mmCIF file of C-alpha atoms and ligand atoms in Angstrom:
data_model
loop_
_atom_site.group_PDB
_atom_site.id
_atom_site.type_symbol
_atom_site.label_atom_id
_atom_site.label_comp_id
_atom_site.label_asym_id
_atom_site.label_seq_id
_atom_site.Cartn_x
_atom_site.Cartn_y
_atom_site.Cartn_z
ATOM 1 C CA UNK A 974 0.000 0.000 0.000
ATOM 2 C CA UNK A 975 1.373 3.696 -0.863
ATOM 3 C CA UNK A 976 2.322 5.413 2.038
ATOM 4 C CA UNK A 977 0.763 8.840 2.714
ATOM 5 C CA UNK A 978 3.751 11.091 3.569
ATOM 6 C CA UNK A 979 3.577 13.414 6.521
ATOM 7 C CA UNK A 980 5.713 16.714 7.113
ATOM 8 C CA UNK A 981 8.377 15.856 9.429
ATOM 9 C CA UNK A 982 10.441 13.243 10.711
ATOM 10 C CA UNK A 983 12.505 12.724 13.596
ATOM 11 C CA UNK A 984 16.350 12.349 12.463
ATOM 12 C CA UNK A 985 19.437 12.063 15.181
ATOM 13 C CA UNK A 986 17.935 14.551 17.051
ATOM 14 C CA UNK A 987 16.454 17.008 14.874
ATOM 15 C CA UNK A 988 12.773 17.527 12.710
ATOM 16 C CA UNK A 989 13.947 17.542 8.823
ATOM 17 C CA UNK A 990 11.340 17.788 6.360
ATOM 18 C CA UNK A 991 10.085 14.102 4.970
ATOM 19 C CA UNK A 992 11.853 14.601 1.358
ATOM 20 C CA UNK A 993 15.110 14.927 3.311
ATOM 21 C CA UNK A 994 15.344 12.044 4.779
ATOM 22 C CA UNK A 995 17.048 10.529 2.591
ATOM 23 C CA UNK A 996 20.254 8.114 2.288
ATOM 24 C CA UNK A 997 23.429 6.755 0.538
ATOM 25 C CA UNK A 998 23.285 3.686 -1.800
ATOM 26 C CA UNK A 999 26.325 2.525 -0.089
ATOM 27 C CA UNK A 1000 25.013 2.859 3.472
ATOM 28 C CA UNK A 1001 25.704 -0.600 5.633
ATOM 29 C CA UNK A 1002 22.067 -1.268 5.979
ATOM 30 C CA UNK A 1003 21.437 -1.208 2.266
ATOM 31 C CA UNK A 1004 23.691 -4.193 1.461
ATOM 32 C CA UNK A 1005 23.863 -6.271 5.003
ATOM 33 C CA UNK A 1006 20.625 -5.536 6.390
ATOM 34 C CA UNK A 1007 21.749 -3.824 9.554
ATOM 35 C CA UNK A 1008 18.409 -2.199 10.858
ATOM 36 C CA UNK A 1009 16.749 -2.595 14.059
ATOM 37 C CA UNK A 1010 13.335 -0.939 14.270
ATOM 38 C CA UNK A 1011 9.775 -0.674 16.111
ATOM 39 C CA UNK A 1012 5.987 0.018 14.610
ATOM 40 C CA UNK A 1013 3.691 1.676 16.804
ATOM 41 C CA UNK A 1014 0.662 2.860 17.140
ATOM 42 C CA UNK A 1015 -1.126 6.127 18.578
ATOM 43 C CA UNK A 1016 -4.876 5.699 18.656
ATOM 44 C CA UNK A 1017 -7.387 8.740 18.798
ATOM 45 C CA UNK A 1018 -9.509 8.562 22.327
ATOM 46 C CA UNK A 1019 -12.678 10.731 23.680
ATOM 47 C CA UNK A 1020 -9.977 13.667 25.490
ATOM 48 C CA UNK A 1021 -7.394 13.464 22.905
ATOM 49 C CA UNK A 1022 -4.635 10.698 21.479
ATOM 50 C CA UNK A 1023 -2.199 8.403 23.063
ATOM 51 C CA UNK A 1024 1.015 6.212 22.252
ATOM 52 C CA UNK A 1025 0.253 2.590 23.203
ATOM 53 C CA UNK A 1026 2.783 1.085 25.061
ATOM 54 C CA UNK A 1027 5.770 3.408 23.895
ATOM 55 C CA UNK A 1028 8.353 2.960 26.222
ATOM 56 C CA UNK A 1029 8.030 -0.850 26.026
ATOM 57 C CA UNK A 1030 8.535 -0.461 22.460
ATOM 58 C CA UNK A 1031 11.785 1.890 22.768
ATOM 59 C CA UNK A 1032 12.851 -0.761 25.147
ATOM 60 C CA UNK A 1033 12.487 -3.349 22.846
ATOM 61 C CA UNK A 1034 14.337 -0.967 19.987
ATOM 62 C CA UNK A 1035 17.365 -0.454 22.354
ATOM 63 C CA UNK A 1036 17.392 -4.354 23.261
ATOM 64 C CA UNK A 1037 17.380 -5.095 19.473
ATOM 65 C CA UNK A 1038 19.976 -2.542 18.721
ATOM 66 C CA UNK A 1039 22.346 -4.094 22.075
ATOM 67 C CA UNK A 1040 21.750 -7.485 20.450
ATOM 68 C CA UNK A 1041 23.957 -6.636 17.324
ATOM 69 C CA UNK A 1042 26.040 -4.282 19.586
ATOM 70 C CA UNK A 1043 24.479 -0.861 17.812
ATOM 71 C CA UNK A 1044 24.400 1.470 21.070
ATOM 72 C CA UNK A 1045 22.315 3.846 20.401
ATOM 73 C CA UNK A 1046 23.163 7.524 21.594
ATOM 74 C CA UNK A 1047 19.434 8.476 22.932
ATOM 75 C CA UNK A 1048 18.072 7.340 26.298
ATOM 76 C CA UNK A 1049 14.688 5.868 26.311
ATOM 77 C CA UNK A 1050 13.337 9.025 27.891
ATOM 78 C CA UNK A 1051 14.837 10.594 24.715
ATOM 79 C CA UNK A 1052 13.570 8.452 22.257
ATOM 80 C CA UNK A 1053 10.123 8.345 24.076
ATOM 81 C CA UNK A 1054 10.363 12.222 23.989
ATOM 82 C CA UNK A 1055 11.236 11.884 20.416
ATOM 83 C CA UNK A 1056 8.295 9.817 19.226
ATOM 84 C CA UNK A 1057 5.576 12.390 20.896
ATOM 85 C CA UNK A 1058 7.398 15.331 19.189
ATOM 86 C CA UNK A 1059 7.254 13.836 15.627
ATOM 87 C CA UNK A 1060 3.256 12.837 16.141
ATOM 88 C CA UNK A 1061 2.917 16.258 17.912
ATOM 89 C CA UNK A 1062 4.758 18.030 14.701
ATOM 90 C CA UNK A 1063 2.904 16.353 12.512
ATOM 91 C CA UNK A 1064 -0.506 16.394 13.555
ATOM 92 C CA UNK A 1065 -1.845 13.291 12.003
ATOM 93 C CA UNK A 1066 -3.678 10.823 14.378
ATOM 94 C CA UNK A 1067 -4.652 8.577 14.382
ATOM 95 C CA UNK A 1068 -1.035 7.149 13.099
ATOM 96 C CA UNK A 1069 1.110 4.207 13.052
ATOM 97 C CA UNK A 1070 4.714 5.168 14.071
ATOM 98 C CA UNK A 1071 8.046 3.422 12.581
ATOM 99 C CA UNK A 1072 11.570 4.465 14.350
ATOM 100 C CA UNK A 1073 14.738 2.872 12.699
ATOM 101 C CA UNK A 1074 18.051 2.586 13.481
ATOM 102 C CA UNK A 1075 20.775 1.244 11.104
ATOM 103 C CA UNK A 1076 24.388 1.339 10.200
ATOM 104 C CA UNK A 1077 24.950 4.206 7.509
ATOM 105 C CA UNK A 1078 27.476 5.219 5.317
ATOM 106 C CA UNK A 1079 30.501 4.822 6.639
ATOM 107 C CA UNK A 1080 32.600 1.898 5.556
ATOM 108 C CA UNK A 1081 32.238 -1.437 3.465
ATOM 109 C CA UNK A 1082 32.284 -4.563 4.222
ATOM 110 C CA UNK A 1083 30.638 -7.137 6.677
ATOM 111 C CA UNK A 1084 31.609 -5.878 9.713
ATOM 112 C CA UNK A 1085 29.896 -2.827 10.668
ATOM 113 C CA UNK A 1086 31.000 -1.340 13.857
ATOM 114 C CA UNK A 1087 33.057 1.483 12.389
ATOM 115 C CA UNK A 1088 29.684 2.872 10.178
ATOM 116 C CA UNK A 1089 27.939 5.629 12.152
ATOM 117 C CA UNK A 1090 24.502 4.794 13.537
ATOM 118 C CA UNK A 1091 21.638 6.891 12.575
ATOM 119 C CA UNK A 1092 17.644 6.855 13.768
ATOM 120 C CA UNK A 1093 15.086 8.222 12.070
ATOM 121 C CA UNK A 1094 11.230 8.801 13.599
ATOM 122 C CA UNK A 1095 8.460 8.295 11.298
ATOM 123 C CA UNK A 1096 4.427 8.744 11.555
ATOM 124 C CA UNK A 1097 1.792 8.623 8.862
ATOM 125 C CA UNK A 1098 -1.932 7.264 8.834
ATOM 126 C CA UNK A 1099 -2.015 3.380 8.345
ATOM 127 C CA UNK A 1100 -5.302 1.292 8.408
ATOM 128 C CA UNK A 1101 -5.963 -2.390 8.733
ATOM 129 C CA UNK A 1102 -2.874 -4.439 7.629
ATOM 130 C CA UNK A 1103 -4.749 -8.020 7.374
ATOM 131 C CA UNK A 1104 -7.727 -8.119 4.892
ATOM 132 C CA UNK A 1105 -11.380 -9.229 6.318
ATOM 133 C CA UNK A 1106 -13.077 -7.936 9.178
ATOM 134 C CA UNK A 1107 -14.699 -11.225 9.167
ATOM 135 C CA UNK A 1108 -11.253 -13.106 10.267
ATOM 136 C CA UNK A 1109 -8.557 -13.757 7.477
ATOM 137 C CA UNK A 1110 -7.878 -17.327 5.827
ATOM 138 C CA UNK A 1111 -4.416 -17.926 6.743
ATOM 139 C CA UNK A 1112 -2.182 -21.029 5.399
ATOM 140 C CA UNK A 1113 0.861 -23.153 7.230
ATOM 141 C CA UNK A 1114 3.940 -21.361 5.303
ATOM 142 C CA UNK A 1115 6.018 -23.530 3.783
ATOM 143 C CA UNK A 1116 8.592 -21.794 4.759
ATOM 144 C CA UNK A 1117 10.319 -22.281 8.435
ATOM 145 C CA UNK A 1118 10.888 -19.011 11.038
ATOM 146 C CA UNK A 1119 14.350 -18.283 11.761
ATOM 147 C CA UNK A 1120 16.490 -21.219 13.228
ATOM 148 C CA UNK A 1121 17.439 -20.835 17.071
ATOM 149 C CA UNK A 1122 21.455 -19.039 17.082
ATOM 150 C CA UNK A 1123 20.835 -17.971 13.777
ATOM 151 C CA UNK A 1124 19.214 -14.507 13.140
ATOM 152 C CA UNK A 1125 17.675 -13.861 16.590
ATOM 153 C CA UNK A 1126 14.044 -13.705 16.855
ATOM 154 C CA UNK A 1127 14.069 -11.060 19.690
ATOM 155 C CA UNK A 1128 15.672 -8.815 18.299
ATOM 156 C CA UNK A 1129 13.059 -6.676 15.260
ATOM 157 C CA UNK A 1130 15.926 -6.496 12.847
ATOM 158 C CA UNK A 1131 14.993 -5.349 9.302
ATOM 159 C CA UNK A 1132 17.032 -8.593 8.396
ATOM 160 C CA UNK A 1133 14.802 -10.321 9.650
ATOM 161 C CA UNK A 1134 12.147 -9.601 7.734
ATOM 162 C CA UNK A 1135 14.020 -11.120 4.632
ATOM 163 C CA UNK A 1136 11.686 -14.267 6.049
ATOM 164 C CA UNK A 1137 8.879 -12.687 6.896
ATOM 165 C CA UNK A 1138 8.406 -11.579 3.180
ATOM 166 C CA UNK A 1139 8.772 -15.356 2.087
ATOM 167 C CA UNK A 1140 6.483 -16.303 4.237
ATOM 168 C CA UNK A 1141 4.034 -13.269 3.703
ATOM 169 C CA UNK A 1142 4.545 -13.267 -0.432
ATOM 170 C CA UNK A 1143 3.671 -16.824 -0.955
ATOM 171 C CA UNK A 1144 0.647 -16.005 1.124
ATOM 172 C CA UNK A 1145 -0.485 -13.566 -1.166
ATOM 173 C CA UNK A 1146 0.308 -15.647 -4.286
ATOM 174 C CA UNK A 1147 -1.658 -18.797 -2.905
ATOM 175 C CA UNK A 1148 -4.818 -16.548 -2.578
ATOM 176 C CA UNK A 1149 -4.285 -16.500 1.368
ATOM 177 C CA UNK A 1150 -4.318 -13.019 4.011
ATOM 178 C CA UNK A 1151 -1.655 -14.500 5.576
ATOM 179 C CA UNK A 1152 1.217 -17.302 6.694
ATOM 180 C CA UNK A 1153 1.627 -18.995 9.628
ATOM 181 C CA UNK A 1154 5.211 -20.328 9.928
ATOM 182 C CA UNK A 1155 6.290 -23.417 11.965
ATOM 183 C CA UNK A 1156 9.739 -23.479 13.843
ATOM 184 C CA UNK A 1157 13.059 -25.199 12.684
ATOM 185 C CA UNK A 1158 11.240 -28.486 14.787
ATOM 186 C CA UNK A 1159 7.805 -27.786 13.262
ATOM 187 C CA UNK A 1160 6.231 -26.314 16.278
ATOM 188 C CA UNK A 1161 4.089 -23.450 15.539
ATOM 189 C CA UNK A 1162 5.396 -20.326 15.833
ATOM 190 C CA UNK A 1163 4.121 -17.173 14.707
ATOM 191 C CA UNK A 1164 3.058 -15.331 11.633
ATOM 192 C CA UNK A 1165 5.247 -12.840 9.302
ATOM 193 C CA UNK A 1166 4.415 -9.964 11.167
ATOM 194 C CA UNK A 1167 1.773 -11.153 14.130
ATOM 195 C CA UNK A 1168 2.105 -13.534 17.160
ATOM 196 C CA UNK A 1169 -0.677 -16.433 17.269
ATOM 197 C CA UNK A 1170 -2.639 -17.538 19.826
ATOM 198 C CA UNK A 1171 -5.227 -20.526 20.035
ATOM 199 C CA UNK A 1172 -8.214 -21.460 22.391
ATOM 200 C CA UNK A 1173 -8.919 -24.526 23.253
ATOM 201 C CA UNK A 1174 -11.151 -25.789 25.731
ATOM 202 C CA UNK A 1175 -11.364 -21.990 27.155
ATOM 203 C CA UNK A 1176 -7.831 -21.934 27.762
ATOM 204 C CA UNK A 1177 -5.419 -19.298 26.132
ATOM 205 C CA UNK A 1178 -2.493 -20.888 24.311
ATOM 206 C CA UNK A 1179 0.300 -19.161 22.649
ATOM 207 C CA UNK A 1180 4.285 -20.711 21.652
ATOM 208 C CA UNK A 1181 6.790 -19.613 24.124
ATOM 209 C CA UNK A 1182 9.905 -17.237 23.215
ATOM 210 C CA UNK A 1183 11.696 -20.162 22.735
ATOM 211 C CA UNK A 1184 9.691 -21.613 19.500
ATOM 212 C CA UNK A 1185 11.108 -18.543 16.799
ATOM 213 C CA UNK A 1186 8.890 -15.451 18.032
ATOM 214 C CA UNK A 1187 9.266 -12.177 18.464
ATOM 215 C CA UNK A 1188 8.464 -11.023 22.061
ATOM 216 C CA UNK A 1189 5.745 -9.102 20.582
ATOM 217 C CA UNK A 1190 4.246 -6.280 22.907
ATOM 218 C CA UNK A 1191 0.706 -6.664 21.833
ATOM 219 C CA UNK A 1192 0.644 -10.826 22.722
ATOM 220 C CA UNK A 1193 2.164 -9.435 26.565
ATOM 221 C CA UNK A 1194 -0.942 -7.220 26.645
ATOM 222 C CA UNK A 1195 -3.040 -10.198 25.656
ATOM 223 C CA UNK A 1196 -1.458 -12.469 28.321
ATOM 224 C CA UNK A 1197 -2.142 -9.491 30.786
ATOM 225 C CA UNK A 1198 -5.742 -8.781 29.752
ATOM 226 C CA UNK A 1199 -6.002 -12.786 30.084
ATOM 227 C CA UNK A 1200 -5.128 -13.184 33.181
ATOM 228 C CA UNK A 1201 -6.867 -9.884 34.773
ATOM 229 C CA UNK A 1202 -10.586 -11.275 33.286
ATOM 230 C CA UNK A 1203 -8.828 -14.766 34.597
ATOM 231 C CA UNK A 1204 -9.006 -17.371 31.453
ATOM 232 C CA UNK A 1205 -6.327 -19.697 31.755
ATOM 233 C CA UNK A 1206 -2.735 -19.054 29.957
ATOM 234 C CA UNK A 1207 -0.316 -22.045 28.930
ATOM 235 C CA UNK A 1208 2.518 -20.756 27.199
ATOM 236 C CA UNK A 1209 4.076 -24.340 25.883
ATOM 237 C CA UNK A 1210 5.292 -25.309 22.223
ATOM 238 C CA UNK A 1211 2.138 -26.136 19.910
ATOM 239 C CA UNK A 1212 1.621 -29.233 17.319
ATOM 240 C CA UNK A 1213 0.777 -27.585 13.593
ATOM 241 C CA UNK A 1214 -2.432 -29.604 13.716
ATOM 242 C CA UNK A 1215 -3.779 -27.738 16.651
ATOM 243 C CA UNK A 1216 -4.929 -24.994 14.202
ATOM 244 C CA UNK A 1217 -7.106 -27.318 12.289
ATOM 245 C CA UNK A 1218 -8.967 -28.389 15.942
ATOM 246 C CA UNK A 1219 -9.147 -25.228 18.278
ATOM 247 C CA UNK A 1220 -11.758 -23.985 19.076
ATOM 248 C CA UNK A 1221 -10.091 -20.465 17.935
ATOM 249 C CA UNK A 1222 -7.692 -18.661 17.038
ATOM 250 C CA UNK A 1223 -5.950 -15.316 16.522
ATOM 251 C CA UNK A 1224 -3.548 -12.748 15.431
ATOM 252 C CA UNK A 1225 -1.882 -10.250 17.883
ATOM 253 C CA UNK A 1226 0.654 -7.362 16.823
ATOM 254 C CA UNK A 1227 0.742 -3.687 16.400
ATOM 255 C CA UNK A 1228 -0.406 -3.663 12.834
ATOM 256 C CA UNK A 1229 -2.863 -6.277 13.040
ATOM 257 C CA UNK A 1230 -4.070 -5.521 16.554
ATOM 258 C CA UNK A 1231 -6.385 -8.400 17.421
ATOM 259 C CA UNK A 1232 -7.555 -10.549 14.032
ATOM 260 C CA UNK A 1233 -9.694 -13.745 14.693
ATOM 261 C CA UNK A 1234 -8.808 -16.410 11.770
ATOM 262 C CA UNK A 1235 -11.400 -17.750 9.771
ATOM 263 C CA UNK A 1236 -9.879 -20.478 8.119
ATOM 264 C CA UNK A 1237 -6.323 -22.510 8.165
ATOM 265 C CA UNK A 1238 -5.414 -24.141 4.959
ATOM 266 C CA UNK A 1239 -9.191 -23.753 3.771
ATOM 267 C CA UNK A 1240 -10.312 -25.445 7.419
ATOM 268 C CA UNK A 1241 -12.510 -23.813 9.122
ATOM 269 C CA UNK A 1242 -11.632 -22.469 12.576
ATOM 270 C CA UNK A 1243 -14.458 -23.320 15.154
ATOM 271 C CA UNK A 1244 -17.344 -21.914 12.903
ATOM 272 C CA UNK A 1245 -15.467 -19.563 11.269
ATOM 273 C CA UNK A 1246 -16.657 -17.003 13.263
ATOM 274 C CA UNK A 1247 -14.753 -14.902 16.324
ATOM 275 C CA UNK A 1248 -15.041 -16.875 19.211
ATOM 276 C CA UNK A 1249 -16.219 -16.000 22.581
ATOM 277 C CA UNK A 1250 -12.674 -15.731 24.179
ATOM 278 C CA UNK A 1251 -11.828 -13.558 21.401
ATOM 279 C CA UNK A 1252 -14.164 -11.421 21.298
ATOM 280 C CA UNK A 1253 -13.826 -10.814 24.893
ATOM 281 C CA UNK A 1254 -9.998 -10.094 24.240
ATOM 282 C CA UNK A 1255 -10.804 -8.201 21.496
ATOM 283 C CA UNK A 1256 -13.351 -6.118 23.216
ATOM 284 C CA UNK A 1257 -10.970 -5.774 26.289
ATOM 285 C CA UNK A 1258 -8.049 -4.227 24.139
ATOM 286 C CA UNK A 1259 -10.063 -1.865 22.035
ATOM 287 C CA UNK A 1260 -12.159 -0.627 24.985
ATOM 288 C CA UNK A 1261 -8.506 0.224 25.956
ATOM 289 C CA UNK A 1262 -6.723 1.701 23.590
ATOM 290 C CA UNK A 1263 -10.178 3.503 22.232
ATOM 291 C CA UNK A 1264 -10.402 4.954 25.769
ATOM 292 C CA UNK A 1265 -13.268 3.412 26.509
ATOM 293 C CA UNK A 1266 -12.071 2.070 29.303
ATOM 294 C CA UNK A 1267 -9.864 3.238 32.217
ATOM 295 C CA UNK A 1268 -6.551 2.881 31.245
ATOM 296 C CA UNK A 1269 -5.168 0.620 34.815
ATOM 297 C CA UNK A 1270 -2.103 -0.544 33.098
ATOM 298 C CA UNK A 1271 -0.946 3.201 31.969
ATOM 299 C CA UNK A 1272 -0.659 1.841 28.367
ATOM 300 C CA UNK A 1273 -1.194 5.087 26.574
ATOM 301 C CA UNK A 1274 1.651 7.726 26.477
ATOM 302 C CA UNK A 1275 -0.830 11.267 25.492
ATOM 303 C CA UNK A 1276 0.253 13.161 22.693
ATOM 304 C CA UNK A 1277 -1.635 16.861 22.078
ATOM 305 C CA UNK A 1278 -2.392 16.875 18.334
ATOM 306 C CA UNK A 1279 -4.538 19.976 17.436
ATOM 307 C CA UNK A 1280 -5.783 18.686 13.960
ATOM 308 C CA UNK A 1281 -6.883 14.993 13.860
ATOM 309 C CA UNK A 1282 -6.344 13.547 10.511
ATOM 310 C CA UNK A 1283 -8.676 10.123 9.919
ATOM 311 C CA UNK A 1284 -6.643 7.164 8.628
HETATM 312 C C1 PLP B 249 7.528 -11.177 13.355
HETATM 313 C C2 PLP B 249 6.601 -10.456 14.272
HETATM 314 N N1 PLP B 249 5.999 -11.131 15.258
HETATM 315 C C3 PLP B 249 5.154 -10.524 16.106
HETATM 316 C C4 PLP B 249 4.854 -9.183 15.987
HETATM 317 C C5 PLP B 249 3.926 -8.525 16.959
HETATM 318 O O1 PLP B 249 4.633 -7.677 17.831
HETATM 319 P P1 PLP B 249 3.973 -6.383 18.457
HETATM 320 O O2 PLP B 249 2.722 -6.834 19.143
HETATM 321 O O3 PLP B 249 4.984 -5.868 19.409
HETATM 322 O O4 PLP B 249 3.680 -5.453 17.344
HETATM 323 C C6 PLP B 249 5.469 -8.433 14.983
HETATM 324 C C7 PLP B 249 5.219 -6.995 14.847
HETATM 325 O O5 PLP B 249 6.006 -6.203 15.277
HETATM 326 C C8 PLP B 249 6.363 -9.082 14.104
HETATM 327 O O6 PLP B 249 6.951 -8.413 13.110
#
């Protein structure tokens, strides 16, 4: 999808204009991959807008950056500062929000701890990112998530998404919203961009860290939300064929926020319909982040935007 531009974004420090931000072809991160980044969303409430969870996010983007020994120069206070100035700047909410970090131009070759780091702050309206309010028909990828001590799954590296664009093109070809991809061992473990979870028997299951996933902020406010409205939580490596029998089953991630799946391989999940569990869940997180609903966990980081741009 074509993104809609904004004015500003956030570069080392400074607002530049969005044409500026621009780079070299022979940057680090254009031929090894070396980018660590976040997506984020600010939703629009009743009294005004707010960041969801954006200092767990920054944490996660300076754990991901410490993983491949990129220290970034910005504290977390600064980078959470940095993220309500951009939105603030640009006045569009509600927005999704992408900060990036990578190796620039600098040197060649592999080893990149001589190029100079640079992060960049970006916000712009972005809608629903899988197809179907009525659940999405998802497939088993053929292809497998990242192999344990190979490209780490915690950290969000750009790299990584080398995979998740396998997994998410062959989707697409194949007629499907979506792929679900199974670990090196062929446990399930997540999709290219989402976490997965599965109901069975009223209980909440979702793969552990250790199955290939990204410790994805959305699926820890899921497993919070769980346990406050107390349905049971296993976190414990899944068989493939429990998609095809649960009673249901869903998406969790900044972009796709909380997506029921119809189908899995053309089966039928449950009835095909969201799920009671679900829709509780659902309900629970949108009440939230909508502002329907007090906001107990302190979740949403409020950002004063004078004009409100729909997405
Ligand atoms: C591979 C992958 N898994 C899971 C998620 C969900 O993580 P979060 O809820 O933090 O957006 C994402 C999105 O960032 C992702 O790219």
């Amino acid at each position: 999808m074509p993104i809609e531009t904004t004015n500003h974004i956030w570069h080392n420090g400074e607002l530049i204009t969005w044409d500026k931000a621009q780079i070299h072809v022979m940057s680090h991160v254009v031929h090894y991959g070396s980018s660590v980044f976040e997506g984020i969303r600010c939703y629009k409430q009743p009294g005004g807008a707010g960041v969801f969870r954006l200092p767990e996010h920054m944490q996660r983007l300076i754990h991901s950056a410490k993983i491949y020994r990129m220290p970034l120069p910005y504290t977390l206070e600064q980078l959470n500062d940095a993220v309500v100035e951009v939105i603030e700047a640009n006045g569009v909410t509600p927005c999704y929000i992408r900060p990036i970090a990578f190796r620039g131009y600098g040197e060649i070759g592999v080893n990149g701890l001589k190029s100079p780091i640079e992060v960049y702050i970006a916000n712009f309206p972005w809608g629903k990112y899988v197809p179907g309010n009525e659940g999405a028909d998802v497939c088993v990828s053929s292809w497998n998530r990242l192999a344990p001590n190979t490209m780490p799954s915690l950290a969000k590296a750009g790299a990584n998404y080398m995979n998740s664009q396998l997994i998410r093109m062959e989707a697409d070809t194949n007629g499907y919203a979506e792929g679900i991809a199974l670990d090196t061992n062929g446990y399930l473990s997540e999709g290219s961009g989402e976490n997965l979870f599965l109901v069975i028997g009223g209980t909440l299951y979702t793969s552990p860290l250790a199955n290939s996933v990204l410790n994805g902020i959305t699926r820890d406010s899921i497993l919070v939300l769980a346990r406050q409205m107390g349905i049971p939580v296993v976190e414990q490596a899944l068989p493939r064929e429990l998609l095809y029998i649960c009673d249901e089953a869903f998406f969790t991630g900044t972009a796709v926020e909380v997506t029921h799946l119809r189908s899995v391989d053309r089966i039928l999940v449950g009835d095909g319909k969201m799920g009671p569990v679900t829709t509780a869940l659902h309900k629970a997180f949108f009440d939230i982040v909508n502002g329907l609903a007090a906001d107990v966990h302190n979740w949403l980081t409020p950002v004063k935007v004078h004009e409100a741009v729909g997405v």
